Every structure is written in structure tokens, then in C-alpha cells.
Amino acid sequence: MLRRGPFRDGAFRSPLHEPRTTVVLGRWLGAAMLICFLTGLFSHLLQDPPPWLAGWLPSRPAQGYRVTQGLHVISGLAAIPLLGAKLWTVYPRLFEWPPARSVLHALERLGIAVLVAATLLELFTGLLNTLQWYPWPFPFRQTHFWLGWLAVGGLLVHVAVKAPLIARNWWRSGPALAQRRAFLGAVGAAVGVVTLTTAGQSVPWLRPLDLLAPRRPDVGPQRLPVNRTAAQAGTQSTPPDWQLRVDGPRPYRLTLAELMELPQHEAELPISCVEGWSASARWSGVRVADLLARAGAHAGSAVKVTSLEAAGPYRIMEMPAQYASDPLTLLALRVNGEVLDADHGFPARIIAPNRPGVLQTKWVARLEVL
Amino acid sequence: MAALLRGAVLLGGLVLMGYGLYGMLGDPFITDPVSVLVWGAWALVLHDGWWVPLLCLAGRYAVRGPVLRGWLIVAAAVTAVGLPAVLRTGDDNGNPSVLPLPYLRNLLLVLAATAGLALLLALARRWRGMGGGAGPHLREVAGGISARARRWARWAGGRARPQGRSSGRPGHGRRGSHG
């Protein structure tokens, strides 16, 4: 049969379309995907824990979510050049002839199509989510989550199928190809530049190089970024008769002035967003544990927090007992010494260690002992 | 033992894929799973059918020299990551803390800075080539081709293959990103 174009024998002549280069890149890409998957899973479990797990989520280390979610976005962005380079090295395989040698071979190729499509879509949606840009018709969070399982499952299948080839090329260093060294060096440099120019949104000492990330941790009202503004939530103005309502065995209400008179505590905690940015601030306010104890809650009570916002998936937030009793968990009234801006949750917001930003409820109206 | 491990990885992978598929089809928020499939298929078609062929053609016919190739890999990666921000600059849905930077300027800055580094690298290679003969790296690249080509390589600061198309080996674009 006459084969043309990319199907022609020898159509791809670069010596870098060979297994050793692919295996080296595959190792880097696999590591990035695995970090991305595990940190994403952790984020999902923190944000939406199944009931059996909720009591086991740790409130420490306080910076935990900042580190894992920062890593999630850093490894996801690093995977973009790695995936591109990896797919380029194996691109000629797309034009194998015959297209399928057996049913098993056809299934393997189908599996690779699923793996590549899921990974491309995963990285693309993740990147655009950091910008809050959603041009697709499906919901981001759920789709991103399930695609992650599909991609990592596909990766394991791929590794199992290619295991002998991977094993043969894992340690092999020869024949030395100067071009390979240059190519891998360039891909490494690409990963480095992408990381250096974006990671500053979560890594404090890289902040000066934060040129391309959608956030700057020091830009926003009171020098802190905002995920959802008061205007977006419809909470620009607080009702003039606002009172914090605390429901429990001994329910009570407090005005803002009364809250300010209670013992104030200070905590240096980050706001860490699922979108990958995080910023530390000095929060001060009343310990949630003190407020709950005053309502007659017994030690080890969980709490349900309701926001003033009329709608939104995080209007009501449940906080497991280990967070509620953590002395770092505050009903914050001030940030960096100033009364909270409306965008940061005036009159009062929750700030707790090791929790995603969307669960740090703003514009708090009510605490309810569970 | 190895076969057992391989089987376990295969089985684990299939289970995870099944779980992902089952979850996606059963998720109450994903009302139209077909749209995910369509977007996934488009991602494949655009990547494998448009972007990579474009790179291969550019690599074969337009780009010469490892340093330029390397810089293009970096440039492609940075552009892939930075372009969405450039396209959406100012479009913050009413939240000024989203996309607060001049992204086009920043992207151009990063491209210029990396191009400057690449230029320095190219000059260093050329200088090494002119000094005590081709450096070990350059010799490797140029190894096996004619003395005339090697002289040319020295002169061109790393252009190891004067005939380019006919030698063809580095022909397809190395690149670092899928865009």
C-alpha cells in the first residue's frame, strides 16, 4: 500500500523520537501529574469531605492547604510544557501502520486517546480556572475532578502497558545524543521559566517575579486578593441592625460593638484559594471556640456558619469540631490592624488554619452549634 | 513478581478510569457529559491535528540551531501559560484583584529576557567554537559531518547542520508546549 505524508516510512527523522527521551520526559510529567492529582484530591476532600472523613481532617499545619494548593497549581502549570514535549516525542506513533494490529492494540490506542484528551482538557480547564474564565458548557469543579481520575487511571494503564519499554530505557544513558541533552535542557528551562513567573502567587519569596500569574498576593483591597467581591455576593451594605446570632443550648446575639469588646486574639494565617493563590495576613477577632462555649456548646462541637449572602454554593459552611476548637480559628473583625473591607467580609468573617479559602466564610450572620 | 506488579498497575488504572467515568456520568452537576466528550475530542484534534504538525513543519523548514530551538520551546511554554491572561486582561468580572497586571507587557518582557539569555548562550557557544576548537558539546553535535560543515558550525555558533533539509535529523520542531 502506498503510504503518504506522515504515514510514509521515515517521515519523522528527528533522532529524538526515541524511547529514552520519552521515558525521561514521561518521568517528569508523571511526577507532575501525580503531585497534581494527590494535591487536587486533598483539596477536594477538604472542601467537600464525606461525612466519615470530616472528623479526621487536620487543622494543622496551619499552612497545609497553602502548600498543597500552591503545589497543585505549580505542578499543573509545569505539566503544560512537559506534556507538550512528551507528546511530541511520541507523535510519530500516531501514524503507526497498520493502525491496529489486534483488538488489544486497538484498545491500547483508544486508552491513549482517552489519556491524552483527559490530560489536555484537565490542564486547559485548570489554567483557565485560575483566571476565573469558563468558556465551556460544563461545570468546572466537578468535571476537573472526574477528569483527574480518568487521566491518572489512564496514566497507570499506559505505564503498565509500556512497562517493558520503560524498564529498558529507565537507566539507559547511551547512546549519548547531544540533541537530547539540549532538548531536555530546553524543556527544563521552559518549566523553570513558567514556574518562576507564576509561582509568586503562592510562594512569598517569588513574589517579585510574579509576572504572569492571574493574581498578585499583595494586590486587592487591604493588599489582599479577593475571590468573590461584596458586589458579586450582594453584601456591599450590611443591615444597620446586624447582630451575630449564635445558636446552641444557650443562644444569644451580639452587636459588632459587643463583639469588639470581647477578648480579641490575633492569628497570622493565609487565605489560600482553590485557584492557587494565597496570601498571609494578620487577622484579629474573637475565637470561635469562645463564642461556641458561651452558647453552651460542649467541647468537640462542630459548627454551621451562615453568611449574609443571599445565594452561593458556600453561603452555608460546616466546620468540623477540630477546626472549631482550634485556638487559631477566629471570627475575624480586623485584618492587618484595619476593620475588614466589605470585600473581605465586613462585619465579620471566619479564618481557620489549613482550610480552602471558599470555606473561610465572609459576611457571617449566624453560628449554629451542631 | 514484575508481571504481578504490572497486572496490579493495569488493574488499578482501569479501576480509576472506571471510577472517573462513572462519577462523571453520575454527577448531578454535569448535566451534559457529551459536552465534555466533545471538548476532549476537540482538544485532541487541535493538538494532534493542528498544533504539532505546525511545529513539525516549522522545525523542519524554518528553525535552525539548538539555541534558537531551545528558546522557542521556552517561548511556546511561557506563551501557552501567559496567553489566556493576555487575552483576558481587564476582564475581571468586577473583581479588580483578578488579572491586575499588564500581562501583554509582562509576557513580552519574559520573552525578551529569555531571548537575551539565549543570545548570550549562542554567543558563548560561538566563542567556545572559535577558541580551542569546537567545545565538546558542539563537537558532539557536529560529529560525523564534514570539516567544511564543522567550520560552518563554528562560524554560525552552533549551526551544526549547514545542509539543514538534506541532513534533516533535527528537522522536527522541538517544542515545549501544546498551547
Coordinates of N, CA and C in Angstrom, one line a residue, chain A residues 203-298:
Chain A
V203 N 4.0 31.5 46.5 CA 5.3 31.4 47.2 C 5.8 32.8 47.4
P204 N 5.8 33.2 48.7 CA 6.2 34.6 49.0 C 7.5 35.1 48.4
W205 N 8.5 34.3 48.5 CA 9.8 34.8 48.0 C 9.9 34.9 46.5
L206 N 8.9 34.4 45.8 CA 8.9 34.5 44.3 C 8.0 35.7 43.9
R207 N 7.5 36.4 44.8 CA 6.5 37.5 44.5 C 7.0 38.5 43.5
P208 N 8.3 38.9 43.6 CA 8.8 39.9 42.7 C 8.8 39.4 41.2
L209 N 8.8 38.1 41.0 CA 8.9 37.6 39.7 C 7.5 37.2 39.2
D210 N 6.5 37.5 40.0 CA 5.1 37.1 39.6 C 4.6 38.0 38.5
L211 N 4.9 37.6 37.3 CA 4.6 38.5 36.1 C 3.4 38.0 35.3
L212 N 3.2 36.6 35.4 CA 2.1 36.1 34.5 C 1.0 35.4 35.3
A213 N 1.1 35.3 36.6 CA 0.0 34.7 37.3 C -1.2 35.6 37.4
P214 N -2.4 35.0 37.4 CA -3.6 35.9 37.4 C -3.8 36.7 38.7
R215 N -2.9 36.4 39.7 CA -3.1 37.1 41.0 C -1.7 37.6 41.5
R216 N -1.8 38.7 42.2 CA -0.6 39.1 43.0 C -1.1 39.1 44.4
P217 N -0.4 38.4 45.3 CA -0.9 38.2 46.7 C -1.0 39.5 47.4
D218 N -0.4 40.6 46.9 CA -0.4 41.9 47.6 C -1.3 42.9 46.9
V219 N -2.1 42.4 45.9 CA -3.0 43.3 45.2 C -4.4 43.0 45.5
G220 N -5.2 44.0 46.0 CA -6.6 43.9 46.3 C -6.9 44.8 47.4
P221 N -8.1 44.9 47.9 CA -8.4 45.8 49.0 C -7.6 45.3 50.2
Q222 N -7.1 46.3 50.9 CA -6.3 46.0 52.1 C -5.1 45.1 51.7
R223 N -4.6 45.2 50.5 CA -3.4 44.5 50.0 C -3.6 43.0 50.1
L224 N -4.9 42.5 49.9 CA -5.1 41.1 49.8 C -6.1 40.8 48.7
P225 N -5.8 39.7 47.9 CA -6.8 39.4 46.8 C -8.1 39.0 47.3
V226 N -9.1 39.0 46.4 CA -10.5 38.6 46.8 C -10.9 37.6 45.8
N227 N -11.6 36.6 46.3 CA -12.2 35.6 45.3 C -13.6 36.0 44.9
R228 N -14.4 36.5 45.8 CA -15.7 36.9 45.5 C -16.0 38.2 46.2
T229 N -16.3 39.2 45.4 CA -16.4 40.6 46.0 C -17.8 40.7 46.6
A230 N -17.9 41.8 47.5 CA -19.2 42.0 48.1 C -20.2 42.3 47.1
A231 N -19.8 43.0 46.0 CA -20.8 43.3 44.9 C -21.3 42.1 44.3
Q232 N -20.4 41.1 44.0 CA -20.8 39.8 43.4 C -21.7 39.1 44.4
A233 N -21.5 39.2 45.7 CA -22.3 38.4 46.6 C -23.5 39.2 47.1
G234 N -23.6 40.4 46.7 CA -24.8 41.2 47.1 C -24.7 41.6 48.6
T235 N -23.5 41.8 49.1 CA -23.4 42.1 50.5 C -22.6 43.4 50.8
Q236 N -22.7 44.4 49.8 CA -22.0 45.6 49.9 C -22.3 46.4 51.2
S237 N -23.6 46.4 51.5 CA -24.0 47.1 52.7 C -24.6 46.0 53.7
T238 N -24.2 46.2 54.9 CA -24.6 45.3 56.0 C -25.9 45.9 56.6
P239 N -26.9 45.1 56.9 CA -28.1 45.6 57.6 C -27.7 46.5 58.8
P240 N -28.3 47.7 59.0 CA -27.9 48.5 60.1 C -28.1 47.8 61.5
D241 N -29.0 46.9 61.5 CA -29.3 46.2 62.8 C -28.5 44.9 62.9
W242 N -27.4 44.8 62.1 CA -26.7 43.5 62.1 C -26.3 43.0 63.5
Q243 N -26.5 41.8 63.8 CA -26.1 41.2 65.0 C -25.6 39.8 64.7
L244 N -24.6 39.4 65.4 CA -24.1 38.0 65.2 C -25.1 37.1 66.0
R245 N -25.7 36.1 65.4 CA -26.6 35.2 66.1 C -25.9 33.9 66.3
V246 N -25.8 33.5 67.6 CA -25.1 32.2 67.9 C -26.2 31.3 68.5
D247 N -26.4 30.2 67.8 CA -27.5 29.3 68.3 C -26.8 28.0 68.9
G248 N -27.3 27.7 70.1 CA -26.8 26.5 70.8 C -27.7 26.3 71.9
P249 N -27.3 25.5 72.9 CA -28.1 25.3 74.1 C -28.5 26.7 74.8
R250 N -27.6 27.7 74.7 CA -27.9 29.0 75.3 C -27.7 30.0 74.2
P251 N -28.7 30.2 73.3 CA -28.5 31.1 72.2 C -28.4 32.5 72.6
Y252 N -27.6 33.3 71.8 CA -27.5 34.8 72.2 C -27.2 35.5 70.9
R253 N -27.2 36.9 71.0 CA -26.9 37.7 69.9 C -25.9 38.8 70.4
L254 N -25.0 39.2 69.5 CA -24.1 40.3 69.8 C -24.0 41.3 68.7
T255 N -23.9 42.6 69.1 CA -23.7 43.6 68.1 C -22.2 43.6 67.8
L256 N -21.8 44.4 66.7 CA -20.4 44.5 66.4 C -19.6 45.1 67.5
A257 N -20.2 46.1 68.2 CA -19.5 46.8 69.3 C -19.3 45.8 70.4
E258 N -20.3 45.0 70.7 CA -20.1 44.0 71.8 C -19.1 42.9 71.4
L259 N -19.1 42.6 70.1 CA -18.0 41.6 69.7 C -16.6 42.2 69.9
M260 N -16.5 43.5 69.6 CA -15.2 44.1 69.7 C -14.7 44.2 71.1
E261 N -15.7 44.2 72.1 CA -15.3 44.3 73.5 C -14.9 42.9 74.1
L262 N -15.2 41.8 73.4 CA -14.8 40.5 73.9 C -13.3 40.4 73.7
P263 N -12.7 39.4 74.5 CA -11.2 39.2 74.3 C -10.9 39.0 72.9
Q264 N -10.0 39.8 72.4 CA -9.5 39.7 71.0 C -8.3 38.8 70.9
H265 N -8.2 38.1 69.8 CA -7.0 37.2 69.6 C -6.5 37.5 68.2
E266 N -5.2 37.2 68.0 CA -4.6 37.5 66.8 C -4.0 36.2 66.2
A267 N -4.1 36.1 64.9 CA -3.5 34.9 64.2 C -3.0 35.3 62.8
E268 N -1.8 34.9 62.6 CA -1.2 35.1 61.2 C -1.5 33.9 60.4
L269 N -2.5 34.0 59.5 CA -2.9 32.9 58.7 C -3.1 33.3 57.3
P270 N -2.9 32.3 56.4 CA -3.1 32.6 54.9 C -4.5 32.4 54.5
I271 N -4.9 33.2 53.5 CA -6.1 32.9 52.7 C -5.5 32.2 51.5
S272 N -6.0 30.9 51.3 CA -5.4 30.1 50.3 C -6.6 29.7 49.4
C273 N -6.5 30.0 48.1 CA -7.7 29.8 47.3 C -7.5 28.5 46.4
V274 N -8.6 27.9 46.1 CA -8.5 26.8 45.2 C -7.9 27.2 43.8
E275 N -8.0 28.5 43.5 CA -7.4 28.9 42.3 C -5.9 29.0 42.3
G276 N -5.3 28.7 43.5 CA -3.8 28.6 43.5 C -3.1 29.7 44.2
W277 N -3.8 30.8 44.4 CA -3.1 31.9 45.1 C -3.2 31.8 46.6
S278 N -2.3 32.4 47.3 CA -2.5 32.5 48.7 C -1.7 33.7 49.2
A279 N -2.2 34.3 50.3 CA -1.6 35.4 50.9 C -1.8 35.4 52.4
S280 N -0.8 35.7 53.1 CA -0.8 35.7 54.6 C -1.3 37.1 55.1
A281 N -2.0 37.1 56.2 CA -2.4 38.3 56.8 C -2.5 38.1 58.3
R282 N -2.5 39.2 59.0 CA -2.6 39.2 60.4 C -4.1 39.5 60.8
W283 N -4.8 38.5 61.2 CA -6.2 38.6 61.5 C -6.4 38.7 63.0
S284 N -7.4 39.5 63.4 CA -7.7 39.5 64.8 C -9.3 39.6 65.0
G285 N -9.7 39.0 66.0 CA -11.1 38.9 66.3 C -11.3 37.9 67.5
V286 N -12.5 37.4 67.5 CA -12.9 36.5 68.7 C -12.7 35.1 68.3
R287 N -12.2 34.3 69.3 CA -12.0 32.8 69.0 C -13.4 32.2 68.8
V288 N -13.5 31.4 67.8 CA -14.8 30.7 67.5 C -15.1 29.8 68.7
A289 N -14.1 29.2 69.3 CA -14.3 28.3 70.4 C -14.9 29.0 71.6
D290 N -14.5 30.3 71.8 CA -15.0 31.0 72.9 C -16.5 31.4 72.7
L291 N -16.8 31.7 71.4 CA -18.2 32.0 71.1 C -19.1 30.8 71.3
L292 N -18.6 29.6 70.9 CA -19.4 28.4 71.0 C -19.6 28.0 72.5
A293 N -18.5 28.2 73.2 CA -18.6 27.8 74.7 C -19.6 28.7 75.4
R294 N -19.7 30.0 75.0 CA -20.6 30.9 75.6 C -22.1 30.5 75.3
A295 N -22.3 29.8 74.1 CA -23.6 29.3 73.8 C -23.9 28.0 74.4
G296 N -23.0 27.5 75.2 CA -23.2 26.3 76.0 C -22.8 25.0 75.2
A297 N -22.1 25.2 74.1 CA -21.6 24.0 73.4 C -20.6 23.2 74.2
H298 N -20.7 21.9 74.1 CA -19.7 21.1 74.8 C -18.5 21.0 73.9

